[in-house]
PDB file of C-alpha atoms in Angstrom:
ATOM      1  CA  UNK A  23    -100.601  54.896  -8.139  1.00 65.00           C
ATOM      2  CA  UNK A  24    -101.983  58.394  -7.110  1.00 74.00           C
ATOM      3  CA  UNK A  25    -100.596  59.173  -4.025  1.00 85.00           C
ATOM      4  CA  UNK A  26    -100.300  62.577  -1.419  1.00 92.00           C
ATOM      5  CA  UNK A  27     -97.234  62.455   1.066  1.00 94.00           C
ATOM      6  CA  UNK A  28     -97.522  64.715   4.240  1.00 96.00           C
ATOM      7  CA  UNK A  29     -95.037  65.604   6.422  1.00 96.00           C
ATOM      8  CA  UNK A  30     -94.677  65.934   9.345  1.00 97.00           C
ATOM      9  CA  UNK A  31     -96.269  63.732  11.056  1.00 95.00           C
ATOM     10  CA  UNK A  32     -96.871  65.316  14.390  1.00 97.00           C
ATOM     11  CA  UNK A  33     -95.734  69.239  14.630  1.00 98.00           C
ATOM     12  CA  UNK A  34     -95.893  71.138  18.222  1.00 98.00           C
ATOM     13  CA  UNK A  35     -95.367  74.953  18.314  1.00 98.00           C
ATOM     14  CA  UNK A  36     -95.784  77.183  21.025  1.00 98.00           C
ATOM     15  CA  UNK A  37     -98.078  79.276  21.616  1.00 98.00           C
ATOM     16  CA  UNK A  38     -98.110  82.604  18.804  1.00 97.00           C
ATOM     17  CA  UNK A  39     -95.591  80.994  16.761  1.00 98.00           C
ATOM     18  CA  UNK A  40     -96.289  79.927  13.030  1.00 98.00           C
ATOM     19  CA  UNK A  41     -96.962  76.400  11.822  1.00 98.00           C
ATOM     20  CA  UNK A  42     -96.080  74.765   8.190  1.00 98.00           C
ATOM     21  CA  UNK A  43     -97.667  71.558   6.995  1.00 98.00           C
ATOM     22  CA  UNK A  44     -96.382  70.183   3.873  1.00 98.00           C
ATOM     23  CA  UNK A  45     -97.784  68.039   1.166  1.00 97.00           C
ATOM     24  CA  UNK A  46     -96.882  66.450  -1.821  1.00 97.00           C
ATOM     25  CA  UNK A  47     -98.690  64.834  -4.666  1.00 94.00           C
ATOM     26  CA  UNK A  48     -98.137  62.660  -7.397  1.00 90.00           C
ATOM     27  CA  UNK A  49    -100.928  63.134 -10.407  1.00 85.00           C
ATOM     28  CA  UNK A  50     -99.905  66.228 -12.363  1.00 86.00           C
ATOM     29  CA  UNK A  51    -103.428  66.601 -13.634  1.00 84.00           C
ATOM     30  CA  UNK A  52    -104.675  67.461  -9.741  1.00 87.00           C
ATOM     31  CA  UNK A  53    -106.239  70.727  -9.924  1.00 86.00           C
ATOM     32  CA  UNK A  54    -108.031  71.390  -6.537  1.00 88.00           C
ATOM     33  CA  UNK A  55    -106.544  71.003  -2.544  1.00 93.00           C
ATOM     34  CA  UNK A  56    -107.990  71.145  -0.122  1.00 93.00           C
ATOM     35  CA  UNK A  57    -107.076  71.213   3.615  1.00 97.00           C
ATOM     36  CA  UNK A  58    -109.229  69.627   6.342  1.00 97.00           C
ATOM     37  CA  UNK A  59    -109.048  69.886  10.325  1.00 97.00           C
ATOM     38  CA  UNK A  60    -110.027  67.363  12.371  1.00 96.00           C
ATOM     39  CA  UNK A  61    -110.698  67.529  16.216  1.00 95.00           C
ATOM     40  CA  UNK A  62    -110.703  64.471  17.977  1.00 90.00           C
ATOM     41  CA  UNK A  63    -114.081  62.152  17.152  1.00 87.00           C
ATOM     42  CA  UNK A  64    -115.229  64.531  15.318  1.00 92.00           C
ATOM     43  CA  UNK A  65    -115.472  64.414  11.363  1.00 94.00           C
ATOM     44  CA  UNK A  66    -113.139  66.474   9.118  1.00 95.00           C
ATOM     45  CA  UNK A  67    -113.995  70.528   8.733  1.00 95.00           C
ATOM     46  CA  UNK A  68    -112.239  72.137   5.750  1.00 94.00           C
ATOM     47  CA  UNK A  69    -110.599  75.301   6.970  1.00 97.00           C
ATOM     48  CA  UNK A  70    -108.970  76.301   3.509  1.00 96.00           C
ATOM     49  CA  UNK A  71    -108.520  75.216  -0.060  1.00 93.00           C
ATOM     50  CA  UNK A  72    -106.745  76.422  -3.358  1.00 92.00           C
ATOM     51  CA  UNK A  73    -107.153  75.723  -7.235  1.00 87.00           C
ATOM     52  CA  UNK A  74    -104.654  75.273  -9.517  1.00 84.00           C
ATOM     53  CA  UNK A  75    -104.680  78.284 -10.744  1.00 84.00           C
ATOM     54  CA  UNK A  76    -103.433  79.944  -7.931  1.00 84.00           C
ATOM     55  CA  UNK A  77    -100.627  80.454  -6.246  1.00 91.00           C
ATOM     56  CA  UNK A  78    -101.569  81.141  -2.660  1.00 95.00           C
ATOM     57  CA  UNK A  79    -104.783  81.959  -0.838  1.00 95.00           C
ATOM     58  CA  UNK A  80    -104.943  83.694   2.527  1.00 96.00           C
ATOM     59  CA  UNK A  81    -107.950  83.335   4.849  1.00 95.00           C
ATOM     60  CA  UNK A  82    -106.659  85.438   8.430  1.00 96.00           C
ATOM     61  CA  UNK A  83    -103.986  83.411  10.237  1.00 97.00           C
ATOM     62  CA  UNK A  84    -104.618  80.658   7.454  1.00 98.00           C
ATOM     63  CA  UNK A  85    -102.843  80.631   4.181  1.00 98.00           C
ATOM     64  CA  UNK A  86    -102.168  77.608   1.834  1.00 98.00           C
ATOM     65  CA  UNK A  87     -99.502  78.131  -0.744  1.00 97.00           C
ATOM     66  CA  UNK A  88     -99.133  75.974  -4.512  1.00 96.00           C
ATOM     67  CA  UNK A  89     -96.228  74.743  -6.332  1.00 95.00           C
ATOM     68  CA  UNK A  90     -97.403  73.307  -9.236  1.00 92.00           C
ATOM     69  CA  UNK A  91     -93.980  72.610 -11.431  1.00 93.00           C
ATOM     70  CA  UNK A  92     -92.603  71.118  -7.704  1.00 94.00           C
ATOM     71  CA  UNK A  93     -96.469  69.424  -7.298  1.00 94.00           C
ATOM     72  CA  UNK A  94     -96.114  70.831  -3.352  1.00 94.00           C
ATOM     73  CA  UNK A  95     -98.884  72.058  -1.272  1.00 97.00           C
ATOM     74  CA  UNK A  96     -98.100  73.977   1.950  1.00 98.00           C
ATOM     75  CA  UNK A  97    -100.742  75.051   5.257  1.00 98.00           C
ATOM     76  CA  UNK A  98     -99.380  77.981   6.834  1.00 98.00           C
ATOM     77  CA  UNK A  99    -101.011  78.777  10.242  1.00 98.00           C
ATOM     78  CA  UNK A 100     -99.593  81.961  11.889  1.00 97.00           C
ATOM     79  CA  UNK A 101    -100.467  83.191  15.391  1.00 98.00           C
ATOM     80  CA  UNK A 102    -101.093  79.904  17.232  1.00 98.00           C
ATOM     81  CA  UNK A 103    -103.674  79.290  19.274  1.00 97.00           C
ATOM     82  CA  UNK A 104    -104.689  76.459  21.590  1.00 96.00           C
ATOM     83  CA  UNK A 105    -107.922  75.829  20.123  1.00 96.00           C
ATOM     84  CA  UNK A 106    -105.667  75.157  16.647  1.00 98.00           C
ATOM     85  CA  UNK A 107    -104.940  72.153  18.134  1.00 97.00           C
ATOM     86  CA  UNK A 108    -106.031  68.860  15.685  1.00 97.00           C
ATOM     87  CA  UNK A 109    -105.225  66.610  13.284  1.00 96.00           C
ATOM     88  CA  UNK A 110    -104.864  68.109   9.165  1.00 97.00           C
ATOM     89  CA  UNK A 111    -105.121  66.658   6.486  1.00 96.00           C
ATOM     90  CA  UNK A 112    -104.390  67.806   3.109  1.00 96.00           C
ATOM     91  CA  UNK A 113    -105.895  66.670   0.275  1.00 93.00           C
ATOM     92  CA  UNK A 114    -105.495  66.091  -3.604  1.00 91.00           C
ATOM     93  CA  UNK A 115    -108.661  65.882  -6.203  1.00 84.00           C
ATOM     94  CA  UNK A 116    -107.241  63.263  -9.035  1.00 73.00           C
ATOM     95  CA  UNK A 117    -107.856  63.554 -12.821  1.00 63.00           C
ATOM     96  CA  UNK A 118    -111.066  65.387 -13.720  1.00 57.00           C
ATOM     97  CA  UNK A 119    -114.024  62.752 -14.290  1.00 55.00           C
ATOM     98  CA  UNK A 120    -113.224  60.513 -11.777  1.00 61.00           C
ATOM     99  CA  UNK A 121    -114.499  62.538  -8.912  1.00 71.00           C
ATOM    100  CA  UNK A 122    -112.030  60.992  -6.219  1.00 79.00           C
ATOM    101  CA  UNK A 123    -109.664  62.606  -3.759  1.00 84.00           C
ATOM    102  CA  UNK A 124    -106.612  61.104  -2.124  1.00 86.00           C
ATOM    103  CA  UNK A 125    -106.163  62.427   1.453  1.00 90.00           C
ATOM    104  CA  UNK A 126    -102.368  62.517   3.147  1.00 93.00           C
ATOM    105  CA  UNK A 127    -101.702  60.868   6.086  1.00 92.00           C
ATOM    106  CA  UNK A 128    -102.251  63.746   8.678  1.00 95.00           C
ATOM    107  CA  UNK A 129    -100.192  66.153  10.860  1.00 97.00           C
ATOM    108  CA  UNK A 130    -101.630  66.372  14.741  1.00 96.00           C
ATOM    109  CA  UNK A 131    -100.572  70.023  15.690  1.00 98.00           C
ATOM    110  CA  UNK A 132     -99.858  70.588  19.527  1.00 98.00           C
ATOM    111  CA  UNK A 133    -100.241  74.637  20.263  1.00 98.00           C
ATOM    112  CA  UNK A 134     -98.595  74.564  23.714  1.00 96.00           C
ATOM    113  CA  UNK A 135     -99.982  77.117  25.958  1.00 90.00           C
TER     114      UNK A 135
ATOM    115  CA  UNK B  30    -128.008  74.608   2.483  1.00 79.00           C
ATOM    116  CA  UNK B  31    -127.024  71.238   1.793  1.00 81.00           C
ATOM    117  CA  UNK B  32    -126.856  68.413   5.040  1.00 89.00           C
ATOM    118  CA  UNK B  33    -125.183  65.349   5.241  1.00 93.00           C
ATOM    119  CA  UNK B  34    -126.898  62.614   7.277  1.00 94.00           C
ATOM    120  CA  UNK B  35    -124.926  59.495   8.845  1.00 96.00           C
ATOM    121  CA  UNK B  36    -126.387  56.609  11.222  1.00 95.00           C
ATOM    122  CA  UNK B  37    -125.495  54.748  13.484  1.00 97.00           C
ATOM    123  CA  UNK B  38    -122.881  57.054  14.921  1.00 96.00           C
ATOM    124  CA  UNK B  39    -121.633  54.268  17.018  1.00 96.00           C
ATOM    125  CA  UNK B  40    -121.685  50.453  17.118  1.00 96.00           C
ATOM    126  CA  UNK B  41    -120.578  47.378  18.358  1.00 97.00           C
ATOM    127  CA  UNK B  42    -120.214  44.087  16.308  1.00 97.00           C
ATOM    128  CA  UNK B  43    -118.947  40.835  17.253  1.00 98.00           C
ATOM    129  CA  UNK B  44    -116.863  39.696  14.334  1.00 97.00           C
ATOM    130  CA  UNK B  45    -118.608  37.145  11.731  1.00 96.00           C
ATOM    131  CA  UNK B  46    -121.892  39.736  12.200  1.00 97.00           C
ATOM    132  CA  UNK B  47    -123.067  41.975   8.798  1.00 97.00           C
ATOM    133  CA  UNK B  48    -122.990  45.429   8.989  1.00 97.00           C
ATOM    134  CA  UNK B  49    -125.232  48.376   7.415  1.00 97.00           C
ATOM    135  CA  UNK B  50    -124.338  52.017   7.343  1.00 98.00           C
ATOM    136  CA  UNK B  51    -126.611  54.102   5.854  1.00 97.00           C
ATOM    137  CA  UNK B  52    -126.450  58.379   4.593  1.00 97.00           C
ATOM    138  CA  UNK B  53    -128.099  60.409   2.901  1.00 96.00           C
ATOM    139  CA  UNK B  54    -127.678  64.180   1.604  1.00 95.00           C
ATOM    140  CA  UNK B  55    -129.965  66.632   1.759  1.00 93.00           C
ATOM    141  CA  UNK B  56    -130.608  70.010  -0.215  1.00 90.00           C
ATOM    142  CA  UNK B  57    -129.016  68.716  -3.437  1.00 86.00           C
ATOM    143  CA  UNK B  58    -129.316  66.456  -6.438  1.00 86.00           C
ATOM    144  CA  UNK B  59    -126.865  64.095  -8.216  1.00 88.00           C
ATOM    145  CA  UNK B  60    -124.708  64.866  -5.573  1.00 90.00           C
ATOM    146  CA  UNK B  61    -120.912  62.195  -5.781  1.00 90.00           C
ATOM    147  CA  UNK B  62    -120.954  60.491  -2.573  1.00 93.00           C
ATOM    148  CA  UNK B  63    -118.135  58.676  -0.985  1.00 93.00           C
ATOM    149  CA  UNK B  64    -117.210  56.209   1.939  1.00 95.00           C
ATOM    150  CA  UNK B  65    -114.073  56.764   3.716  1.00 94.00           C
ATOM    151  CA  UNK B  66    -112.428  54.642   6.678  1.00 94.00           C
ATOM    152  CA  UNK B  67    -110.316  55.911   9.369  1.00 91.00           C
ATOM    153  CA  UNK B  68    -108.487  53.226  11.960  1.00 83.00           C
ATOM    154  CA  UNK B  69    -107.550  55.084  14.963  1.00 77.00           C
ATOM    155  CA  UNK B  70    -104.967  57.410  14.666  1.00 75.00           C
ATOM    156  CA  UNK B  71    -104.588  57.193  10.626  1.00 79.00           C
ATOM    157  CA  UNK B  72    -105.595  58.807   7.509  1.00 85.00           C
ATOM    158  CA  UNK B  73    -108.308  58.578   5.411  1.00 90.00           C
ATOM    159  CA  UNK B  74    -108.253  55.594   3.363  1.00 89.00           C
ATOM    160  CA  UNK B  75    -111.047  55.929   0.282  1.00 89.00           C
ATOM    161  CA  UNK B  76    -113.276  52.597  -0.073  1.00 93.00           C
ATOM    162  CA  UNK B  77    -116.291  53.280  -2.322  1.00 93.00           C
ATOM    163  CA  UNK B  78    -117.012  56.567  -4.388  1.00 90.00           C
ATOM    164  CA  UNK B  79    -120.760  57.235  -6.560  1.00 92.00           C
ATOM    165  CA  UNK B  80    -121.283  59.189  -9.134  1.00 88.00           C
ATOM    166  CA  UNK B  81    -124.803  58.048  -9.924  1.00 90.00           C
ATOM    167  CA  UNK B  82    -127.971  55.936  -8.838  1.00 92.00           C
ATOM    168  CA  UNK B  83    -126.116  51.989  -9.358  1.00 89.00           C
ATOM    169  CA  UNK B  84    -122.395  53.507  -9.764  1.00 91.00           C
ATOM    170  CA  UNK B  85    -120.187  52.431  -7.584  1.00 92.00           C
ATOM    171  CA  UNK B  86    -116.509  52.791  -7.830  1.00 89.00           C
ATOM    172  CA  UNK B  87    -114.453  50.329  -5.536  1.00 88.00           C
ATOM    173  CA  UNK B  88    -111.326  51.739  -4.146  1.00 84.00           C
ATOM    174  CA  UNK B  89    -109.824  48.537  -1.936  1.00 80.00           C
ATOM    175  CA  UNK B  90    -110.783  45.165  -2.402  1.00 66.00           C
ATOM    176  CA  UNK B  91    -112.583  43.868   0.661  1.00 79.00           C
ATOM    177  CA  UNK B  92    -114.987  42.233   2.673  1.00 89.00           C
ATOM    178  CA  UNK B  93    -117.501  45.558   2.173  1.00 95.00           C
ATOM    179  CA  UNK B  94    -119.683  47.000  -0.835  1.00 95.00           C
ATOM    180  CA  UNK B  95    -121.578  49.540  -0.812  1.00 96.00           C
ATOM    181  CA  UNK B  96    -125.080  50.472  -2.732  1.00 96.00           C
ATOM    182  CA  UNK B  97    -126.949  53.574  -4.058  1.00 96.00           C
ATOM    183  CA  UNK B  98    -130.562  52.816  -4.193  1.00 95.00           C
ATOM    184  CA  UNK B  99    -131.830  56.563  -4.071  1.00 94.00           C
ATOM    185  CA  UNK B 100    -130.335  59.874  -5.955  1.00 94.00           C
ATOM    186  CA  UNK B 101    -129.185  60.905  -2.275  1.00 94.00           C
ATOM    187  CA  UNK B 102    -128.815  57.399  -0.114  1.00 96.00           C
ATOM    188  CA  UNK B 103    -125.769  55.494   0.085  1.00 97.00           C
ATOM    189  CA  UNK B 104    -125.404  52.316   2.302  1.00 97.00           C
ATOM    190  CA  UNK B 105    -121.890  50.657   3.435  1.00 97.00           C
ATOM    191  CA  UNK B 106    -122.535  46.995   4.191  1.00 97.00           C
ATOM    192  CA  UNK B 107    -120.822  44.190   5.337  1.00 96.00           C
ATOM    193  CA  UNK B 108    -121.820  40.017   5.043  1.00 96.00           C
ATOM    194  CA  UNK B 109    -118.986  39.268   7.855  1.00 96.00           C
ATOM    195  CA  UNK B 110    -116.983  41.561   9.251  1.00 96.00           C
ATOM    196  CA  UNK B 111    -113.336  40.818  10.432  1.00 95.00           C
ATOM    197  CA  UNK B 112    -111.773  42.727  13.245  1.00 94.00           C
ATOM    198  CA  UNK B 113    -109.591  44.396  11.139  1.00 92.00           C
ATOM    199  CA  UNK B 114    -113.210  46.394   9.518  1.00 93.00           C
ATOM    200  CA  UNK B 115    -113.044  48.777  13.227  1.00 94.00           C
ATOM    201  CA  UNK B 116    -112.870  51.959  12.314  1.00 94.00           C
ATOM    202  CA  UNK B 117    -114.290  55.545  12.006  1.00 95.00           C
ATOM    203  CA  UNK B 118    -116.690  55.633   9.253  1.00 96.00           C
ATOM    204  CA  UNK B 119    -117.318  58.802   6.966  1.00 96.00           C
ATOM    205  CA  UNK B 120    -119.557  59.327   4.701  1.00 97.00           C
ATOM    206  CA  UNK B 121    -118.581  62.355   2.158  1.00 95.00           C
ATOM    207  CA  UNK B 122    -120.783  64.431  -0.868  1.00 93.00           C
ATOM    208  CA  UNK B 123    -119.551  67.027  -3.392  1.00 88.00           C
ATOM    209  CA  UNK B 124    -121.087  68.085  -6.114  1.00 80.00           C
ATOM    210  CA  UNK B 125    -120.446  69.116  -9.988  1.00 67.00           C
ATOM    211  CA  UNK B 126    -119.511  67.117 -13.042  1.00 57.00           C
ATOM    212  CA  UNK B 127    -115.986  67.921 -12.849  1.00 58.00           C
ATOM    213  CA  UNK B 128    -113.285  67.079 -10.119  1.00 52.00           C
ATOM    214  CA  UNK B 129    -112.111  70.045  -7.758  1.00 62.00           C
ATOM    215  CA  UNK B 130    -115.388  70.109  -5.826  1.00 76.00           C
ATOM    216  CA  UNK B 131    -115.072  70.579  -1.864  1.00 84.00           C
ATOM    217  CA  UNK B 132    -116.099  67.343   0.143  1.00 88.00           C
ATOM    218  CA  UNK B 133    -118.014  67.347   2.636  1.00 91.00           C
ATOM    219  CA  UNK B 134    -118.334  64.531   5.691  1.00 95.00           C
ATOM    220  CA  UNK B 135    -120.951  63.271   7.541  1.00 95.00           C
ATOM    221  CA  UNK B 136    -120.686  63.002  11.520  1.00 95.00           C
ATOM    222  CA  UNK B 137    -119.030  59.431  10.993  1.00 95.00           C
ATOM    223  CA  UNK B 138    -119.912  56.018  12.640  1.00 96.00           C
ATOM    224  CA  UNK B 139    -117.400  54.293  15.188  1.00 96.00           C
ATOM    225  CA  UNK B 140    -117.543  51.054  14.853  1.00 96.00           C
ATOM    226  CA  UNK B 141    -115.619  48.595  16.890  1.00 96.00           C
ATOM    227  CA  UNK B 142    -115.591  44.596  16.154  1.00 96.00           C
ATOM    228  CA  UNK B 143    -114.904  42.634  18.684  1.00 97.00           C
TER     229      UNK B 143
END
């Protein structure tokens, strides 16, 4: 079935170093992804997303990179700041009419001050 | 601009007890809604998605349905819930007749069964 496999799992940085979240999905026909942050009790915020006909997107420290032939999704954060701190989630939209979207499992991201 | 409306944002239920959460959207039509469940410290599992007023898409087979009276209302209910239903509830909207249209969630609903 249509399935999206993050990794990792939990991912702690220090401070002003870069962070990589990876994702991979299974239905070739997904075409939009989009990445969601998520602070603790709070509902998910989308901080970035990308279409499949494009390679990367940049958004200041935030970039999210596409591999379509590999079916790979990547959230690069650069710069890390405490406040970055949260869980992500990436996410996958499944073949066009059926309006769903399969979320990964989620990173939680420790910036250490 | 579009709003996404959720309620009760927290509950408790003793276990056997139904359950009703209700959302609407705001400042859009036809919009696809969707109810997702979070346990604590998971992912977001997809249980019901709507394209339309009576449409209703089941995603896991459960003790729950869910209902779309109204163009923009859509209710997550429960006859009896287990303890295994506690979660964080979200409610979700995007919009378009194609896929690769952001989501968008509601505040959520805790609910804890006990």
């Amino acid at each position: 079935g249509e399935n999206v496999e993050q990794h990792p799992s939990t991912l702690s940085v220090q401070e002003g170093d870069s962070a990589v979240i990876k994702c991979t999905y299974s239905d070739s026909a997904s075409n939009y992804f989009p990445w969601y942050k998520q602070e603790l009790g709070k509902r998910p915020q989308l901080i970035i997303d990308i279409r499949s006909n494009v390679g990367e997107k940049k958004d200041q420290r935030i970039a999210v990179t596409l591999n379509k032939t590999a079916k790979h999704f990547s959230l690069h954060i650069t710069e890390t700041q405490p406040e970055d701190s949260a869980v992500y989630f990436c996410a996958a939209s499944l073949l066009a009419g059926t309006y769903k979207y399969i979320f990964g499992t989620g990173t939680r991201l420790k910036v250490l001050a | 601009s579009q709003t996404i409306h959720q309620w009760p944002a927290t509950l408790v239920q003793p276990v056997g007890s139904p359950l009703s959460l209700e959302c609407t959207v705001e400042g859009t039509s036809n919009p696809n809604l969707y109810w997702y469940r979070q346990a604590a410290g998971r992912g977001l599992q997809l249980l019901f998605y709507s394209v339309g007023i009576g449409q209703i898409s089941s995603e896991v087979p459960q003790n729950l349905s869910a209902s779309r009276p109204q163009d923009r209302q859509f209710i997550l209910s429960s006859k009896k819930l287990l303890l295994s239903d506690s979660g964080f509830y979200l409610c979700a909207w995007s919009v378009g007749l194609t896929s690769g249209n952001t989501i968008y969630f509601g505040e959520g609903s805790w609910l804890t069964v006990v």
